[in-house]
Coordinates of C-alpha atoms and ligand atoms in Angstrom, one line a residue:
X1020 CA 25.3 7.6 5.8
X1021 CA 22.9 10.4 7.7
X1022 CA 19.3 9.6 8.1
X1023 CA 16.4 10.1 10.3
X1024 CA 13.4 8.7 11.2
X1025 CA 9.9 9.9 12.4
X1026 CA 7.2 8.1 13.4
X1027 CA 4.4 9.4 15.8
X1028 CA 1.2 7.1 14.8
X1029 CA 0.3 5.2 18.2
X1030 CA 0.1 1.3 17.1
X1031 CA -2.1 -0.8 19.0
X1032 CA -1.8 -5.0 17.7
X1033 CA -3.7 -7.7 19.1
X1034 CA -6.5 -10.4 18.5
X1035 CA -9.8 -8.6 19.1
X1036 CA -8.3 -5.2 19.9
X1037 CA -10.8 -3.3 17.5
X1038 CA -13.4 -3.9 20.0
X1039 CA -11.4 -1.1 22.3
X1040 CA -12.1 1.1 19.4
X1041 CA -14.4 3.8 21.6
X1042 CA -11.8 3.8 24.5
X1043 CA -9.4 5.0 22.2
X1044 CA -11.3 7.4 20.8
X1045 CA -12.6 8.8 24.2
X1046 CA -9.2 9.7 24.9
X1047 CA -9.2 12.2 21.9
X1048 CA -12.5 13.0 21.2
X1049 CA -15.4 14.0 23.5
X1050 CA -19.1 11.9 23.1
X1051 CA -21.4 14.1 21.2
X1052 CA -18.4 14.9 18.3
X1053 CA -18.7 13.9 15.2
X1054 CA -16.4 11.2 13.0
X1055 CA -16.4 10.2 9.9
X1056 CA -16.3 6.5 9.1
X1057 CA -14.6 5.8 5.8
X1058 CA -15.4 2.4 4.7
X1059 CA -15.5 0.2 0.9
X1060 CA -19.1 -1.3 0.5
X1061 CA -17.2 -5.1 0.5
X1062 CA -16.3 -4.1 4.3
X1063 CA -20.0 -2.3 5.1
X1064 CA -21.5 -5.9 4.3
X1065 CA -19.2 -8.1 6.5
X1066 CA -20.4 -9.0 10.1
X1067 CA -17.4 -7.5 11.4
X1068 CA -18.6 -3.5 10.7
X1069 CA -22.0 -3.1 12.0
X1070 CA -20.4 -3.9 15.7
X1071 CA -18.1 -1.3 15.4
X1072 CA -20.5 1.3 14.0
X1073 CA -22.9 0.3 17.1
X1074 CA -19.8 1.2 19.6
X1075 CA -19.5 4.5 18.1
X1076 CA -23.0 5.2 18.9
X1077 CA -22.9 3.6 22.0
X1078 CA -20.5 6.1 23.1
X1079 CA -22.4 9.4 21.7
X1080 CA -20.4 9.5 18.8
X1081 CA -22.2 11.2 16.0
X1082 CA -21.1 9.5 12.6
X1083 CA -21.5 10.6 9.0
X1084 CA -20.9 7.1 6.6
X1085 CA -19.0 7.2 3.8
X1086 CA -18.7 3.7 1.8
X1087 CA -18.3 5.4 -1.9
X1088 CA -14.4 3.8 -1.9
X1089 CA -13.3 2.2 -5.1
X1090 CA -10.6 -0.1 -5.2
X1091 CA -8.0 2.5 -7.2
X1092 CA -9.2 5.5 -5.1
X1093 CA -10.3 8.6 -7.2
X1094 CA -10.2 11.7 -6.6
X1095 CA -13.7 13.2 -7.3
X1096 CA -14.8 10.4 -4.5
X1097 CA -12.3 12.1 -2.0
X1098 CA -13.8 15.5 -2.7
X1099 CA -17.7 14.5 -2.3
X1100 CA -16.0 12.5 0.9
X1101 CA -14.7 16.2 1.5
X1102 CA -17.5 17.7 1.3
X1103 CA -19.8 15.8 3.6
X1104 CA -16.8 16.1 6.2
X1105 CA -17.4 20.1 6.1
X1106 CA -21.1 19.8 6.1
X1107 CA -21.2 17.4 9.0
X1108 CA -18.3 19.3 11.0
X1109 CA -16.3 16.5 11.6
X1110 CA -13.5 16.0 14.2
X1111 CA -11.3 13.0 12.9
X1112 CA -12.0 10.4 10.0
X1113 CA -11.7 6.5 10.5
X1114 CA -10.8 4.2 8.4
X1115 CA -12.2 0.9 8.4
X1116 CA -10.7 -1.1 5.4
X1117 CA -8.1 -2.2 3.0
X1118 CA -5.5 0.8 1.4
X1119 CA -8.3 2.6 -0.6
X1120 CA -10.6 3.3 2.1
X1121 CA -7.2 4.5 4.4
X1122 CA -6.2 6.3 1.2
X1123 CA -9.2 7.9 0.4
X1124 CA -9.7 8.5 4.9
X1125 CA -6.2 10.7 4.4
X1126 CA -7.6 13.0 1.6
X1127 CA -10.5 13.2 2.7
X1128 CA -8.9 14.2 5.9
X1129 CA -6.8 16.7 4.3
X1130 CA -8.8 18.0 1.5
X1131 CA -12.2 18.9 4.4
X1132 CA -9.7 20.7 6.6
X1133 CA -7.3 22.5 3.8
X1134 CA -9.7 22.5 0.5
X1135 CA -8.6 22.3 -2.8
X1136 CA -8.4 18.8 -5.1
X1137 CA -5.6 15.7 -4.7
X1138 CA -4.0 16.9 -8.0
X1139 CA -2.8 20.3 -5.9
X1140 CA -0.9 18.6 -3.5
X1141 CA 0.8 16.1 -5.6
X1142 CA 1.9 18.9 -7.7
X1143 CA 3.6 20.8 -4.8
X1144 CA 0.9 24.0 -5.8
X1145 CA -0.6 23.9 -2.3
X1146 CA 0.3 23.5 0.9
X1147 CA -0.8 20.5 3.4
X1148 CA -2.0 23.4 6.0
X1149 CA -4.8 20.9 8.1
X1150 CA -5.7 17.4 8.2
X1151 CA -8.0 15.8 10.3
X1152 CA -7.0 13.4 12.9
X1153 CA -6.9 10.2 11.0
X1154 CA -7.5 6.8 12.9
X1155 CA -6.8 3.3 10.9
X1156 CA -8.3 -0.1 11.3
X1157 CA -7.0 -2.4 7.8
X1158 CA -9.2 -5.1 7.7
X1159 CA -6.1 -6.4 4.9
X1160 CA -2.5 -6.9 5.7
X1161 CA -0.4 -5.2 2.5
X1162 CA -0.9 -1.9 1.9
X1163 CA 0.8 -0.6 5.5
X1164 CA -1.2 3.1 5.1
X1165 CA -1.9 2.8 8.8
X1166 CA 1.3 3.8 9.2
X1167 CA 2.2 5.6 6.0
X1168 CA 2.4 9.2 5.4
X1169 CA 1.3 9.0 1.7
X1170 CA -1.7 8.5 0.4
X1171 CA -1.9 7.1 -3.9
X1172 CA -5.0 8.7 -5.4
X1173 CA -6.2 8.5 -9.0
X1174 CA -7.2 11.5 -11.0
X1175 CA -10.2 10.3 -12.8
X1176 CA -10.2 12.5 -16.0
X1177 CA -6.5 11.5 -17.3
X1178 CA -6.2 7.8 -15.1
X1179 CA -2.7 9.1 -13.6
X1180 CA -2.1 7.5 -10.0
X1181 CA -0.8 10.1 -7.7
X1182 CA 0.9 10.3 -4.5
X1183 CA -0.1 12.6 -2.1
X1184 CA 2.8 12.5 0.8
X1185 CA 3.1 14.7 4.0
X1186 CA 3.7 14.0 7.7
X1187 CA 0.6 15.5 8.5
X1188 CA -0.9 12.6 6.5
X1189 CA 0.3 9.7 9.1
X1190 CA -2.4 8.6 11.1
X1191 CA -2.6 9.3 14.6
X1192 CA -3.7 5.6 15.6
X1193 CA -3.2 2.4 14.0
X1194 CA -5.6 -0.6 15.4
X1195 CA -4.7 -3.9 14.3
X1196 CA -6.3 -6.5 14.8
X1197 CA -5.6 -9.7 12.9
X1198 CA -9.4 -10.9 13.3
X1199 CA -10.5 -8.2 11.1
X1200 CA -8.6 -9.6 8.3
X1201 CA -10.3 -13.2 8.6
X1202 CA -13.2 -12.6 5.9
X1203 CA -10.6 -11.6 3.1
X1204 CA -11.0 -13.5 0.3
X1205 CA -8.1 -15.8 -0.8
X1206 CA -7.4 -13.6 -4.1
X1207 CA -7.5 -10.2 -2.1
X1208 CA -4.9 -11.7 0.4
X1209 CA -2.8 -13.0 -2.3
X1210 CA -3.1 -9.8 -4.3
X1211 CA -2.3 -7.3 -1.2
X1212 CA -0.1 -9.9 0.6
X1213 CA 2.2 -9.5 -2.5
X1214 CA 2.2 -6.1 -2.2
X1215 CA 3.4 -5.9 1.2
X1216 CA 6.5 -8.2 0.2
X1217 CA 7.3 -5.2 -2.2
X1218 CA 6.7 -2.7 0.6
X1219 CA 9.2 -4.8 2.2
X1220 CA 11.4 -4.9 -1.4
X1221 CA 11.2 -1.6 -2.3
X1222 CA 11.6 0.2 1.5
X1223 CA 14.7 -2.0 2.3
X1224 CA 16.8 -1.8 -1.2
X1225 CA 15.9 2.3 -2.7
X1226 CA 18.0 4.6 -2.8
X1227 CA 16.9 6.3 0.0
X1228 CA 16.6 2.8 2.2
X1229 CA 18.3 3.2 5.9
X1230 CA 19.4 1.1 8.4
X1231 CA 16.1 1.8 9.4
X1232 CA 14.0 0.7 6.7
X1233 CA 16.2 -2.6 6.1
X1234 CA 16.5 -3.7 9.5
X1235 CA 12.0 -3.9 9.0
X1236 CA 11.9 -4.4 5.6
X1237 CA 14.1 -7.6 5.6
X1238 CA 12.1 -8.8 9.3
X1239 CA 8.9 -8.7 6.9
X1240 CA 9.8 -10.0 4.1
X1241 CA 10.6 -13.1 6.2
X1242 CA 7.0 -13.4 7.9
X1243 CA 5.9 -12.7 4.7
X1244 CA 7.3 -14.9 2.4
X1245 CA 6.1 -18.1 4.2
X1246 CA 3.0 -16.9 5.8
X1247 CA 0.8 -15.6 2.7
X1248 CA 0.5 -19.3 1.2
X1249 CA -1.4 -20.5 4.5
X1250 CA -3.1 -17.2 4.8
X1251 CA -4.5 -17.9 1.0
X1252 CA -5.2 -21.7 1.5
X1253 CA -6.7 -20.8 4.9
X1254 CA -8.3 -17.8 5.5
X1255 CA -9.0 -18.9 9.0
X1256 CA -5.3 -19.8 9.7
X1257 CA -5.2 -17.0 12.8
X1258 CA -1.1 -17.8 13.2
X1259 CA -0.9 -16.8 9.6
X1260 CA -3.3 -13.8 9.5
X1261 CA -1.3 -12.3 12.7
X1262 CA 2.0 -12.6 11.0
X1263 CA 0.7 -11.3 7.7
X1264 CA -0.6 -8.1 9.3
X1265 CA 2.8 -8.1 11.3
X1266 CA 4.7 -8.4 8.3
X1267 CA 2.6 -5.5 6.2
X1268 CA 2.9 -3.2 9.1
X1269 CA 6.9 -3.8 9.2
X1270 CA 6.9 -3.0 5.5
X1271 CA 4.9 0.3 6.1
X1272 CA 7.3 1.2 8.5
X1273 CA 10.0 0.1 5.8
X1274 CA 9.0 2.0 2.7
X1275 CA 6.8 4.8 4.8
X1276 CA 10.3 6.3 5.7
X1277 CA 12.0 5.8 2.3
X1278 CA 10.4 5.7 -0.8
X1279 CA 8.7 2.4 -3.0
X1280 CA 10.3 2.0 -6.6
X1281 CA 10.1 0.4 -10.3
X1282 CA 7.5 -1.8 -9.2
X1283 CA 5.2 0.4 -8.1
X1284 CA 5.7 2.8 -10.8
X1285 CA 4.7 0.5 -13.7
X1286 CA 2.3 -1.5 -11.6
X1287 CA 0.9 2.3 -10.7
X1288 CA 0.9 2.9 -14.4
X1289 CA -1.4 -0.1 -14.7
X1290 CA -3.4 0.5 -12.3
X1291 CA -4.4 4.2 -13.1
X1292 CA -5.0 2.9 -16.8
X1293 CA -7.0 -0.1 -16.1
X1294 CA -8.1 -0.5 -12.9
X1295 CA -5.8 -3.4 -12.5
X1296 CA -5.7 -4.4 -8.5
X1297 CA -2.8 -2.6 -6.9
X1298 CA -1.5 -6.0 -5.3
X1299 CA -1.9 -7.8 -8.5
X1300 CA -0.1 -5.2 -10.8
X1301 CA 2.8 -5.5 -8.3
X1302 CA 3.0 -8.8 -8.1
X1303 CA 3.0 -8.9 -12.2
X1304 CA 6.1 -6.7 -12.5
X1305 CA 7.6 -7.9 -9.4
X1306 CA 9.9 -10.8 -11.0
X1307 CA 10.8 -8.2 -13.9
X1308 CA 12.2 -5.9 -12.2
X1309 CA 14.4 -7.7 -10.0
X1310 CA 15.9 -9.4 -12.6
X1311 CA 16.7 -5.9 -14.2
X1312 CA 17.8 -4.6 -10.5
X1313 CA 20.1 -7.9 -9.9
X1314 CA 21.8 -7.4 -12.8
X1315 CA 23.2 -4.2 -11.6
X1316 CA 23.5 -5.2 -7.6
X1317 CA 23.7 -9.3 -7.7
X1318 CA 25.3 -8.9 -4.1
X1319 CA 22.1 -6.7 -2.6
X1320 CA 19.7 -9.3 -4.4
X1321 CA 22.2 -12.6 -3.1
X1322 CA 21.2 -11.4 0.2
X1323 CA 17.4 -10.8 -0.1
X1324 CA 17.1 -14.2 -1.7
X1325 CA 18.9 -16.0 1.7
X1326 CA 16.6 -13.2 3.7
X1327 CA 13.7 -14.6 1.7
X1328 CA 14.5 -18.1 2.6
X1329 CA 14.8 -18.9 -1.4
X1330 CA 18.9 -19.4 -1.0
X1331 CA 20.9 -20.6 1.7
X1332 CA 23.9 -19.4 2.7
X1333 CA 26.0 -22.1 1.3
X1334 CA 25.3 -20.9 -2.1
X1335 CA 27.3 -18.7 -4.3
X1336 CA 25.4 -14.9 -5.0
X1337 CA 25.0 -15.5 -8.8
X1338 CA 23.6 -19.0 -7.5
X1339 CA 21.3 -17.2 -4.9
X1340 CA 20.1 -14.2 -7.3
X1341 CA 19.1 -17.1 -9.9
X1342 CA 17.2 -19.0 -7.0
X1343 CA 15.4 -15.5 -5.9
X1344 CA 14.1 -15.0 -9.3
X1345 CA 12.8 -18.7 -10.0
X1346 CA 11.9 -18.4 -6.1
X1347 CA 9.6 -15.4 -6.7
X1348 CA 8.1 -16.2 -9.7
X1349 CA 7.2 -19.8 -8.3
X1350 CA 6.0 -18.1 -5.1
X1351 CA 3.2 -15.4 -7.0
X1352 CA 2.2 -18.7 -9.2
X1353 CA 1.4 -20.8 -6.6
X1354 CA -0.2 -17.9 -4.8
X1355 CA -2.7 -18.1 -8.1
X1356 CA -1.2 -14.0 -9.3
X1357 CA -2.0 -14.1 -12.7
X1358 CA 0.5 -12.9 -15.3
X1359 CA 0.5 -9.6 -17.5
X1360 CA -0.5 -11.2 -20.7
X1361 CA -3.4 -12.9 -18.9
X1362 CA -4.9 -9.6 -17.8
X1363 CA -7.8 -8.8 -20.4
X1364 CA -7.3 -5.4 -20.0
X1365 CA -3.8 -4.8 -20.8
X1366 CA -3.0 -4.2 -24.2
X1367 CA 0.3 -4.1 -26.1
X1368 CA -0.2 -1.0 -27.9
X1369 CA -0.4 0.7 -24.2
X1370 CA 3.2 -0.2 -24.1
X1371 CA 4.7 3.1 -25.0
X1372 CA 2.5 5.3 -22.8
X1373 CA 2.5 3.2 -19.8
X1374 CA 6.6 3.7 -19.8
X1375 CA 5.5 7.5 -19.7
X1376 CA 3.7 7.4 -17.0
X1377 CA 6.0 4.5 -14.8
X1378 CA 8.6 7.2 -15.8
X1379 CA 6.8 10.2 -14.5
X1380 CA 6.1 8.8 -11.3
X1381 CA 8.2 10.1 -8.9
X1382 CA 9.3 6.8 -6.7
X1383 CA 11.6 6.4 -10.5
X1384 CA 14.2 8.4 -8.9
X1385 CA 14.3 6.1 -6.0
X1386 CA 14.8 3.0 -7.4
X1387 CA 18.2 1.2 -6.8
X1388 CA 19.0 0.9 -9.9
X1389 CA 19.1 4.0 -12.6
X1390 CA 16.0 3.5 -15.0
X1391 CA 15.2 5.4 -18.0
X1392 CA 12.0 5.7 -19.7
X1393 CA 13.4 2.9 -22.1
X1394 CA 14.3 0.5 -20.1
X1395 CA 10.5 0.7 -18.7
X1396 CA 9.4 -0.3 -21.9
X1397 CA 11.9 -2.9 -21.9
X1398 CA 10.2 -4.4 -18.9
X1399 CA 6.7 -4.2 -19.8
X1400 CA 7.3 -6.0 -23.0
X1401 CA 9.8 -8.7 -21.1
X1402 CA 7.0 -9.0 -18.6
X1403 CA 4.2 -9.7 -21.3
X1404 CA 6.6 -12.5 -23.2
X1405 CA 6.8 -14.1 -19.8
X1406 CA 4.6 -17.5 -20.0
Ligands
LIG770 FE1 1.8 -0.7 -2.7

């Protein structure tokens, strides 16, 4: 099959390399310019930010703060980030954080150069005319939006999660530094950890997935697989961390070029009604869905499960499929994800419109296997029986 591939964010990986922050910014931006640091108030209290504020102003940097970042990014947050980006004439925004603060970094990035509100864009009504130079330091390893050009906001008045996606949204510098991601609390790196391996899923197996997007979606999902548990038990474990953030950025170069799918439209669907945590909603639907998707492809599925390390190659594919599902549902347990019934949120009369709105989200289409609005329902009440 045809298919291309663009990239142009600069990646910078290494133990420590944040602390080169203002170097790499004095080669795009002169001292005395202004910058807009877009952080979530869990990152603003860590030890690790006030350093890196300090370089900024070390080097004549003016900066404007914004820290209003929720974890499901909304929309009237991005505008107000908008705004303050106008008012303080700012020359590029960085992101210091997990997905939402890149997220909300991009449209704030876009919306202070080329107006309007998130719901335009993901609607097709306007055009992405300007963004902002956009620099990325993740302090977690899942969400791969360092090297994304989408950005999944939240419209606040009707809870729909929407994807804002443009080349112009890539960021023009990636630093990652594995020490940043020490502090993250075991349940945040099992939550976002999981939702790299579905990066990794999802990029390598759609229907738009390349040689491309397998070749780094399959190389992450085996750092990934193995490396989470000792990255949750031991937040410290610096071998783990590094392979973690490895193995997110691989999957954001997987599914940043293709397109995520079923999983991330219902656990989108959840998330937009109930603030459920992006990594955890994925991670809840995860098993689910590729049951339903091994059904239809067992030999695609045979091979992710020896990929995975959850099947050898010794066994038959109907014998590897089975051990990929047990494999994966034994793996998010032990990781401490907690199931769909178990969220106190989520309630069964919900069902119906959450299939609406998994099935209006556009990464549906993409998904290896057809899905109808149905079979959506299907798997949110298979899901909830799950004990
Ligand atoms: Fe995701």
């Amino acid at each position: 099959m045809d298919f291309s591939y663009r990239m142009q964010t600069q990646i910078e990986f290494g133990d420590g390399r944040a602390a080169k922050l203002a170097d790499d910014l004095s080669l795009l931006f002169k001292p005395g310019e202004s910058l807009m640091v877009v952080t979530d108030p869990g990152v603003l209290q860590t030890g690790m930010f006030e350093p890196l504020l300090q370089m900024l102003h070390k080097a004549r940097y003016q900066v404007a703060l914004f820290s209003d970042v929720k974890p499901n990014p909304r929309d009237e947050d991005c505008l107000r980030g908008a705004a303050l980006m106008r008012e303080q004439n700012v020359s590029a925004v960085v992101a210091v954080g997990g997905g939402s603060a890149m997220d909300t970094a991009k449209t704030i990035a876009l919306l202070g150069r080329s107006g309007g509100v998130p719901r335009e864009y993901a609607d097709g009504e306007r055009l992405y005319e300007e963004v902002a130079p956009i620099i990325c330091l993740p302090t977690t390893a899942g969400t791969g939006s360092e090297v994304t050009r989408s950005a999944v906001i939240t419209e606040h008045a009707t809870h729909r999660k929407m994807t804002l996606k443009h080349e112009r949204l890539r960021p023009t510098l990636a630093i990652l530094d594995p020490l940043l991601t020490r502090s993250v609390p075991p349940s945040v790196t099992a939550a976002t950890g999981v939702d790299a391996l579905v990066h990794a899923i999802e990029g390598a197996t759609c229907r738009l997935s390349t040689p491309l997007s397998r070749a780094f979606g399959e190389q992450a999902m085996q750092l990934i697989v193995p490396s989470l548990r000792r990255a949750v038990a031991c937040g410290e474990d610096l071998d783990a961390r590094r392979a973690m953030l490895e193995g997110s950025l691989l999957a954001g170069l997987s599914f940043g070029s293709t397109d995520v799918a079923a999983v991330h439209c219902l656990a989108e669907a959840l998330g937009g009604l109930y603030d459920t945590p992006h990594g955890v909603a994925n991670a809840v639907f995860l098993p689910s869905v590729l049951h339903f998707n091994a059904e239809a492809y067992p030999v695609l599925h045979a091979r992710l499960a020896r990929v995975m390390n959850f099947a050898s190659t010794a066994d038959s594919d109907q014998l590897a499929v089975a051990k990929l599902l047990d494999g994966i549902r034994a793996w998010t347990a032990e990781l401490g994800i907690p199931k769909l019934r178990d969220l106190a949120s989520v309630r069964v009369e919900d069902f119906e419109h959450l299939a609406d709105l998994a099935f209006q989200n556009g990464s549906t289409k993409s998904n290896v296997r057809p899905v109808t609005r149905e079979d959506y329902q299907t798997l949110l009440d298979e899901t909830y029986q799950w004990t």
